[in-house]
Tab-separated table of C-alpha atoms in Angstrom:
chain	number	residue	atom	x	y	z
F	144	MET	CA	124.161	114.845	90.181
F	145	ASN	CA	126.333	111.740	89.360
F	146	ASP	CA	126.405	111.301	85.750
F	147	THR	CA	127.920	107.710	86.262
F	148	ARG	CA	124.622	106.384	88.101
F	149	ASP	CA	123.430	103.018	85.966
F	150	PHE	CA	120.105	101.825	86.880
F	151	LYS	CA	120.796	98.310	85.428
F	152	LYS	CA	124.264	97.782	87.135
F	153	GLU	CA	122.575	99.191	90.676
F	154	TYR	CA	119.427	96.988	90.138
F	155	ASP	CA	121.643	93.770	89.367
F	156	ALA	CA	123.556	94.053	92.584
F	157	PHE	CA	120.451	94.790	94.351
F	158	LEU	CA	119.008	91.465	93.307
F	159	LYS	CA	121.883	89.872	94.576
F	160	LYS	CA	122.173	91.112	97.691
F	161	VAL	CA	118.041	91.076	98.204
F	162	PRO	CA	116.897	88.226	95.918
F	163	TYR	CA	113.272	87.283	95.421
F	164	GLN	CA	111.535	84.722	97.487
F	165	THR	CA	108.190	82.891	96.812
F	166	ALA	CA	105.368	82.762	99.756
F	167	VAL	CA	102.320	80.793	99.113
F	168	VAL	CA	99.062	82.886	100.363
F	169	ASP	CA	95.553	81.628	99.650
F	170	GLY	CA	97.244	79.096	97.324
F	171	VAL	CA	98.736	81.995	95.383
F	172	ALA	CA	102.405	81.943	94.671
F	173	VAL	CA	104.107	85.662	95.074
F	174	ARG	CA	107.308	86.692	94.578
F	175	TYR	CA	108.859	89.296	97.408
F	176	GLN	CA	111.906	91.068	98.379
F	177	TYR	CA	112.262	91.374	102.564
F	178	GLY	CA	115.443	93.018	103.861
F	179	GLY	CA	117.069	95.754	105.625
F	180	GLN	CA	117.649	96.716	109.357
F	181	ALA	CA	116.254	93.738	111.394
F	182	GLY	CA	114.166	94.529	114.002
F	183	ALA	CA	113.279	98.052	112.317
F	184	PRO	CA	109.767	99.374	111.275
F	185	VAL	CA	108.751	97.660	108.020
F	186	ILE	CA	108.174	99.723	105.016
F	187	LEU	CA	105.485	98.228	102.660
F	188	PHE	CA	106.270	99.804	98.929
F	189	PHE	CA	103.070	100.036	96.365
F	190	ASN	CA	104.184	100.460	93.017
F	191	GLY	CA	102.903	101.972	89.483
F	192	LEU	CA	102.390	99.698	86.492
F	193	GLU	CA	103.434	96.913	88.398
F	194	MET	CA	107.207	97.987	88.151
F	195	GLN	CA	108.296	97.198	91.626
F	196	GLU	CA	111.428	97.721	90.382
F	197	MET	CA	111.201	101.360	90.782
F	198	TRP	CA	111.757	101.087	94.531
F	199	MET	CA	115.182	99.868	94.352
F	200	PRO	CA	116.944	103.158	95.017
F	201	TYR	CA	114.341	103.574	98.127
F	202	ALA	CA	115.047	99.755	99.814
F	203	GLU	CA	118.870	100.452	99.399
F	204	ARG	CA	118.757	103.355	101.252
F	205	LEU	CA	115.998	103.233	103.772
F	206	GLY	CA	116.887	99.833	104.165
F	207	LYS	CA	119.736	100.952	106.509
F	208	LYS	CA	117.293	102.089	109.068
F	209	TYR	CA	114.143	100.237	108.312
F	210	ARG	CA	113.033	96.784	107.217
F	211	PHE	CA	111.469	96.721	103.768
F	212	LEU	CA	109.221	94.676	101.393
F	213	ILE	CA	108.862	94.871	97.779
F	214	TYR	CA	106.312	92.046	96.062
F	215	GLU	CA	104.964	91.534	92.834
F	216	TYR	CA	101.528	92.181	92.505
F	217	PRO	CA	99.720	88.758	91.925
F	218	LEU	CA	97.766	88.037	88.763
F	219	HIS	CA	94.589	86.288	90.306
F	220	THR	CA	92.275	89.436	90.708
F	221	THR	CA	91.983	92.835	89.383
F	222	ASN	CA	89.551	93.702	92.306
F	223	ALA	CA	91.342	96.840	94.348
F	224	ASP	CA	89.946	95.389	97.651
F	225	GLU	CA	91.075	91.750	96.896
F	226	GLN	CA	94.131	92.871	95.756
F	227	ILE	CA	94.851	94.698	99.030
F	228	ASP	CA	93.502	92.286	101.410
F	229	PHE	CA	95.733	89.749	99.844
F	230	ALA	CA	98.592	91.885	100.854
F	231	ALA	CA	97.561	92.155	104.274
F	232	LYS	CA	97.401	88.296	104.166
F	233	LEU	CA	101.053	88.523	102.612
F	234	LEU	CA	102.155	90.669	105.900
F	235	LYS	CA	100.596	87.946	107.974
F	236	ALA	CA	102.486	85.259	106.239
F	237	LEU	CA	105.486	87.041	107.261
F	238	SER	CA	104.734	87.732	110.695
F	239	ILE	CA	104.689	91.587	109.898
F	240	GLU	CA	102.071	93.472	112.285
F	241	LYS	CA	102.536	97.101	111.492
F	242	VAL	CA	103.951	99.123	108.242
F	243	ILE	CA	105.072	102.443	107.058
F	244	LEU	CA	103.295	102.604	103.528
F	245	ILE	CA	104.666	104.181	100.468
F	246	GLY	CA	103.241	104.493	97.305
F	247	ALA	CA	103.478	106.131	94.205
F	248	SER	CA	101.304	106.599	90.970
F	249	ASP	CA	98.475	104.126	90.950
F	250	GLY	CA	100.377	102.400	93.898
F	251	GLY	CA	99.811	105.471	95.580
F	252	VAL	CA	95.890	104.790	95.161
F	253	TYR	CA	96.461	101.415	96.586
F	254	ALA	CA	98.559	102.584	99.607
F	255	GLN	CA	95.309	104.549	100.168
F	256	ILE	CA	92.982	101.777	99.986
F	257	PHE	CA	95.254	99.528	102.406
F	258	ALA	CA	95.342	102.492	104.727
F	259	LYS	CA	91.513	102.601	104.993
F	260	ARG	CA	90.717	98.799	105.048
F	261	HIS	CA	93.488	97.919	107.325
F	262	PRO	CA	94.183	100.724	109.915
F	263	GLU	CA	95.363	98.227	112.733
F	264	SER	CA	98.228	97.283	110.424
F	265	VAL	CA	99.726	101.414	109.258
F	266	LEU	CA	102.231	103.581	111.336
F	267	ALA	CA	102.198	106.185	108.605
F	268	MET	CA	101.515	106.774	104.739
F	269	LEU	CA	104.101	108.540	102.318
F	270	LEU	CA	102.586	109.374	98.923
F	271	THR	CA	104.024	110.693	96.047
F	272	THR	CA	103.436	111.124	92.244
F	273	THR	CA	99.796	110.229	92.491
F	274	LEU	CA	95.904	111.200	93.092
F	275	THR	CA	92.814	109.943	94.745
F	276	VAL	CA	89.873	108.337	93.631
F	277	ASP	CA	88.457	111.771	93.564
F	278	SER	CA	90.000	112.747	90.631
F	279	ASP	CA	88.971	113.631	87.012
F	280	TYR	CA	91.705	110.739	86.068
F	281	VAL	CA	89.421	108.169	87.459
F	282	ARG	CA	86.380	109.923	86.033
F	283	ASP	CA	87.878	109.995	82.532
F	284	ILE	CA	88.537	106.121	83.187
F	285	ARG	CA	84.954	105.782	83.352
F	286	LYS	CA	84.387	107.121	79.666
F	287	GLU	CA	86.656	103.972	78.331
F	288	ARG	CA	83.789	101.485	79.063
F	289	PHE	CA	83.770	100.200	75.649
F	290	SER	CA	87.256	101.044	74.356
F	291	THR	CA	89.041	99.311	76.942
F	292	PRO	CA	88.044	95.707	76.143
F	293	ILE	CA	89.267	96.563	72.455
F	294	LEU	CA	92.555	97.946	73.683
F	295	LEU	CA	92.985	94.925	76.001
F	296	LEU	CA	92.702	92.453	73.111
F	297	LEU	CA	95.282	94.540	70.904
F	298	LEU	CA	97.879	94.700	73.798
F	299	LYS	CA	97.255	90.509	74.128
F	300	LEU	CA	97.947	90.292	70.847
F	301	VAL	CA	101.227	92.373	70.300
F	302	PRO	CA	103.938	90.495	70.692
F	303	ALA	CA	106.127	90.912	74.313
F	304	LYS	CA	109.101	92.542	72.303
F	305	THR	CA	107.172	95.058	70.217
F	306	GLU	CA	105.135	95.825	73.468
F	307	MET	CA	108.374	96.630	75.473
F	308	LYS	CA	109.705	98.581	72.524
F	309	LEU	CA	106.529	100.777	72.773
F	310	LEU	CA	107.127	101.188	76.624
F	311	LEU	CA	110.608	102.478	75.707
F	312	LYS	CA	109.231	104.999	73.337
F	313	LYS	CA	106.522	106.228	75.582
F	314	SER	CA	108.986	106.564	78.605
F	315	THR	CA	110.704	109.449	76.453
F	316	GLY	CA	107.857	111.737	77.194
F	317	PHE	CA	107.669	110.877	81.027
F	318	LEU	CA	111.527	111.781	81.339
F	319	ALA	CA	111.433	115.160	79.110
F	320	CYS	CA	111.630	117.291	81.985
F	321	GLU	CA	114.489	115.882	83.880
F	322	SER	CA	118.239	116.888	83.416
F	323	GLU	CA	120.268	114.858	80.605
F	324	ALA	CA	122.009	112.742	83.335
F	325	ASP	CA	118.364	111.862	84.817
F	326	ARG	CA	117.075	111.092	81.639
F	327	GLU	CA	119.800	108.453	81.097
F	328	TYR	CA	119.192	106.747	84.273
F	329	GLY	CA	115.724	107.109	83.922
F	330	ARG	CA	116.318	105.287	80.341
F	331	GLY	CA	117.932	102.482	81.933
F	332	PHE	CA	115.153	102.155	84.681
F	333	TYR	CA	112.491	101.558	81.785
F	334	GLU	CA	114.895	99.177	80.058
F	335	THR	CA	115.608	97.025	83.112
F	336	VAL	CA	111.728	96.682	83.422
F	337	ALA	CA	111.413	95.979	79.589
F	338	SER	CA	114.144	93.420	79.485
F	339	ASP	CA	111.863	90.848	81.459
F	340	LEU	CA	109.556	89.781	78.562
F	341	HIS	CA	107.318	88.386	81.677
F	342	TYR	CA	106.418	92.101	82.196
F	343	LYS	CA	103.884	92.203	79.422
F	344	GLN	CA	101.608	89.987	81.581
F	345	ARG	CA	101.999	92.581	84.491
F	346	PHE	CA	101.663	95.585	82.255
F	347	ILE	CA	98.109	93.987	81.024
F	348	HIS	CA	97.278	93.264	84.725
F	349	SER	CA	98.152	96.898	85.867
F	350	PHE	CA	95.984	97.894	82.839
F	351	LYS	CA	93.132	96.134	84.134
F	352	CYS	CA	93.381	96.898	87.702
F	353	VAL	CA	93.585	101.006	87.307
F	354	TYR	CA	90.344	100.472	84.857
F	355	MET	CA	88.594	98.817	88.178
F	356	LEU	CA	89.444	101.895	90.085
F	357	LYS	CA	86.429	103.588	88.264
F	358	ASP	CA	84.155	102.571	90.571
F	359	TYR	CA	85.918	102.411	93.744
F	360	PRO	CA	84.099	104.839	96.211
F	361	LEU	CA	85.595	108.034	97.198
F	362	PHE	CA	87.207	108.243	100.628
F	363	LYS	CA	86.475	110.214	103.405
F	364	GLU	CA	88.492	112.606	106.120
F	365	SER	CA	87.219	109.709	108.618
F	366	ASP	CA	88.866	106.841	106.799
F	367	PHE	CA	92.363	108.066	107.621
F	368	GLU	CA	91.546	110.207	110.737
F	369	TYR	CA	93.919	107.760	112.856
F	370	LEU	CA	96.775	108.865	110.917
F	371	ARG	CA	96.446	112.692	111.426
F	372	GLY	CA	99.863	113.992	111.189
F	373	LYS	CA	101.663	110.985	109.889
F	374	ILE	CA	100.813	111.348	106.161
F	375	GLN	CA	103.387	112.931	103.797
F	376	VAL	CA	102.251	114.098	100.351
F	377	LEU	CA	104.802	114.843	97.553
F	378	LEU	CA	103.382	116.371	94.346
F	379	PRO	CA	106.053	116.847	91.698
F	380	GLU	CA	105.751	120.087	89.792
F	381	LYS	CA	105.670	118.808	86.365
F	382	ASP	CA	103.659	115.326	86.821
F	383	ILE	CA	101.447	113.919	84.195
F	384	PHE	CA	98.173	114.419	86.679
F	385	LYS	CA	96.363	117.557	86.266
F	386	LYS	CA	97.005	120.121	89.033
F	387	GLU	CA	93.440	120.063	89.791
F	388	ASP	CA	93.906	116.467	90.649
F	389	GLN	CA	96.843	117.178	93.042
F	390	ASP	CA	94.658	119.763	94.612
F	391	ARG	CA	92.225	117.386	95.564
F	392	LEU	CA	94.417	115.051	96.959
F	393	ALA	CA	96.176	117.511	98.986
F	394	ASP	CA	92.667	118.754	100.003
F	395	LEU	CA	91.775	115.360	101.628
F	396	PHE	CA	95.047	115.177	103.384
F	397	GLY	CA	95.576	118.658	104.174
F	398	LYS	CA	92.608	118.329	106.462
F	399	LEU	CA	94.561	115.780	108.413
F	400	ASP	CA	97.332	117.838	109.153
F	401	ALA	CA	99.697	116.218	105.870
F	402	GLU	CA	102.843	117.378	105.207
F	403	ILE	CA	102.493	118.563	101.559
F	404	LEU	CA	105.327	119.194	99.813
F	405	HIS	CA	105.872	120.364	95.907
F	406	VAL	CA	108.910	118.825	94.766
F	407	PRO	CA	110.882	118.983	91.220
F	408	GLY	CA	110.664	116.658	88.571
F	409	GLY	CA	107.678	114.979	86.688
F	410	HIS	CA	106.305	111.794	86.942
F	411	VAL	CA	109.219	109.466	87.446
F	412	GLY	CA	111.219	112.291	89.383
F	413	PHE	CA	110.912	110.033	92.468
F	414	ILE	CA	112.944	107.702	90.469
F	415	VAL	CA	115.651	109.520	88.980
F	416	GLN	CA	116.048	112.054	91.797
F	417	SER	CA	115.338	109.521	94.601
F	418	ALA	CA	117.661	110.723	97.012
F	419	TYR	CA	115.822	114.308	96.935
F	420	TYR	CA	112.830	112.442	97.836
F	421	ILE	CA	113.843	109.902	100.271
F	422	ASP	CA	115.763	112.983	102.373
F	423	LEU	CA	112.334	114.308	102.552
F	424	MET	CA	110.401	110.925	103.531
F	425	GLU	CA	113.250	110.200	106.126
F	426	LYS	CA	112.936	113.632	107.672
F	427	PHE	CA	109.219	113.071	107.900
F	428	LEU	CA	109.465	109.643	109.396
F	429	GLU	CA	112.130	111.038	112.032
F	430	LYS	CA	110.311	113.931	112.836
F	431	ASN	CA	106.997	111.561	113.939
F	432	GLY	CA	109.573	109.337	115.808
F	433	ILE	CA	108.696	106.319	113.396
F	434	TRP	CA	112.306	105.064	113.165
F	435	GLN	CA	112.275	104.412	116.956
F	436	ILE	CA	109.180	102.566	116.832
F	437	SER	CA	109.411	98.531	117.180
F	438	SER	CA	108.049	96.933	113.912
F	439	GLY	CA	106.273	94.322	115.427
F	440	LEU	CA	108.150	91.958	113.979
F	441	ARG	CA	108.118	88.450	115.177
F	442	ARG	CA	111.059	86.867	114.158
């Protein structure tokens, strides 16, 4: 592992190459980054805790062979279906017809919802560090119906700088199982996110969105039948999610001939060990011939 990696420096360089643009969809302004290999299939990233910065290493590497779209979740709704339908409208506004979905953490659940609601747009789905709605994690959220409004009020009252310090303190637990070099890189990731004091709004919105998943209907095998053999699931060895929840995710997609692999690291292993995870994703996509498929891009 290269000890000289620096997430902040890498991200600043990435922003210079692929700056944010703004689109207006249904009257809502949304920031996005769109780049990579012209005319190639488009990867649509769904991130966890609205930390879209996490996809920088993936866009840098996968962008040599694919197009990619990273977007900032809009704040106008917390309803999962509305969020996903908004993403589909963003694709239409950018003249993107087909996508490869990559999702992590709660973004992995969003990827599943997108695949269910917009099958006409999906070429393949790659999931890591995530679960499905049939999980103890989601069921536990239902038990927080009374405490969540209080917690949200407290989050709104806490100054942004204080909240970001708490985020940085919390991040040490997510990185504890990683090597020292990877922990340092991971700290750089969290510091990059926390340096944007507007992230407080994104975090609170994410908290609301995850809470809303408590009532989402369970997925069925038939929801994803059209993706048989074109789903990859990467399960971290030391994720924060329980093994039982990982097993339920694997069981759902195992019935659809998904490639299910156990991978090293914890909840942010896919960020600090991104090269390893990307290798697996690239091999899976190439095995399925997806890198050769036209993206359906009109421009």
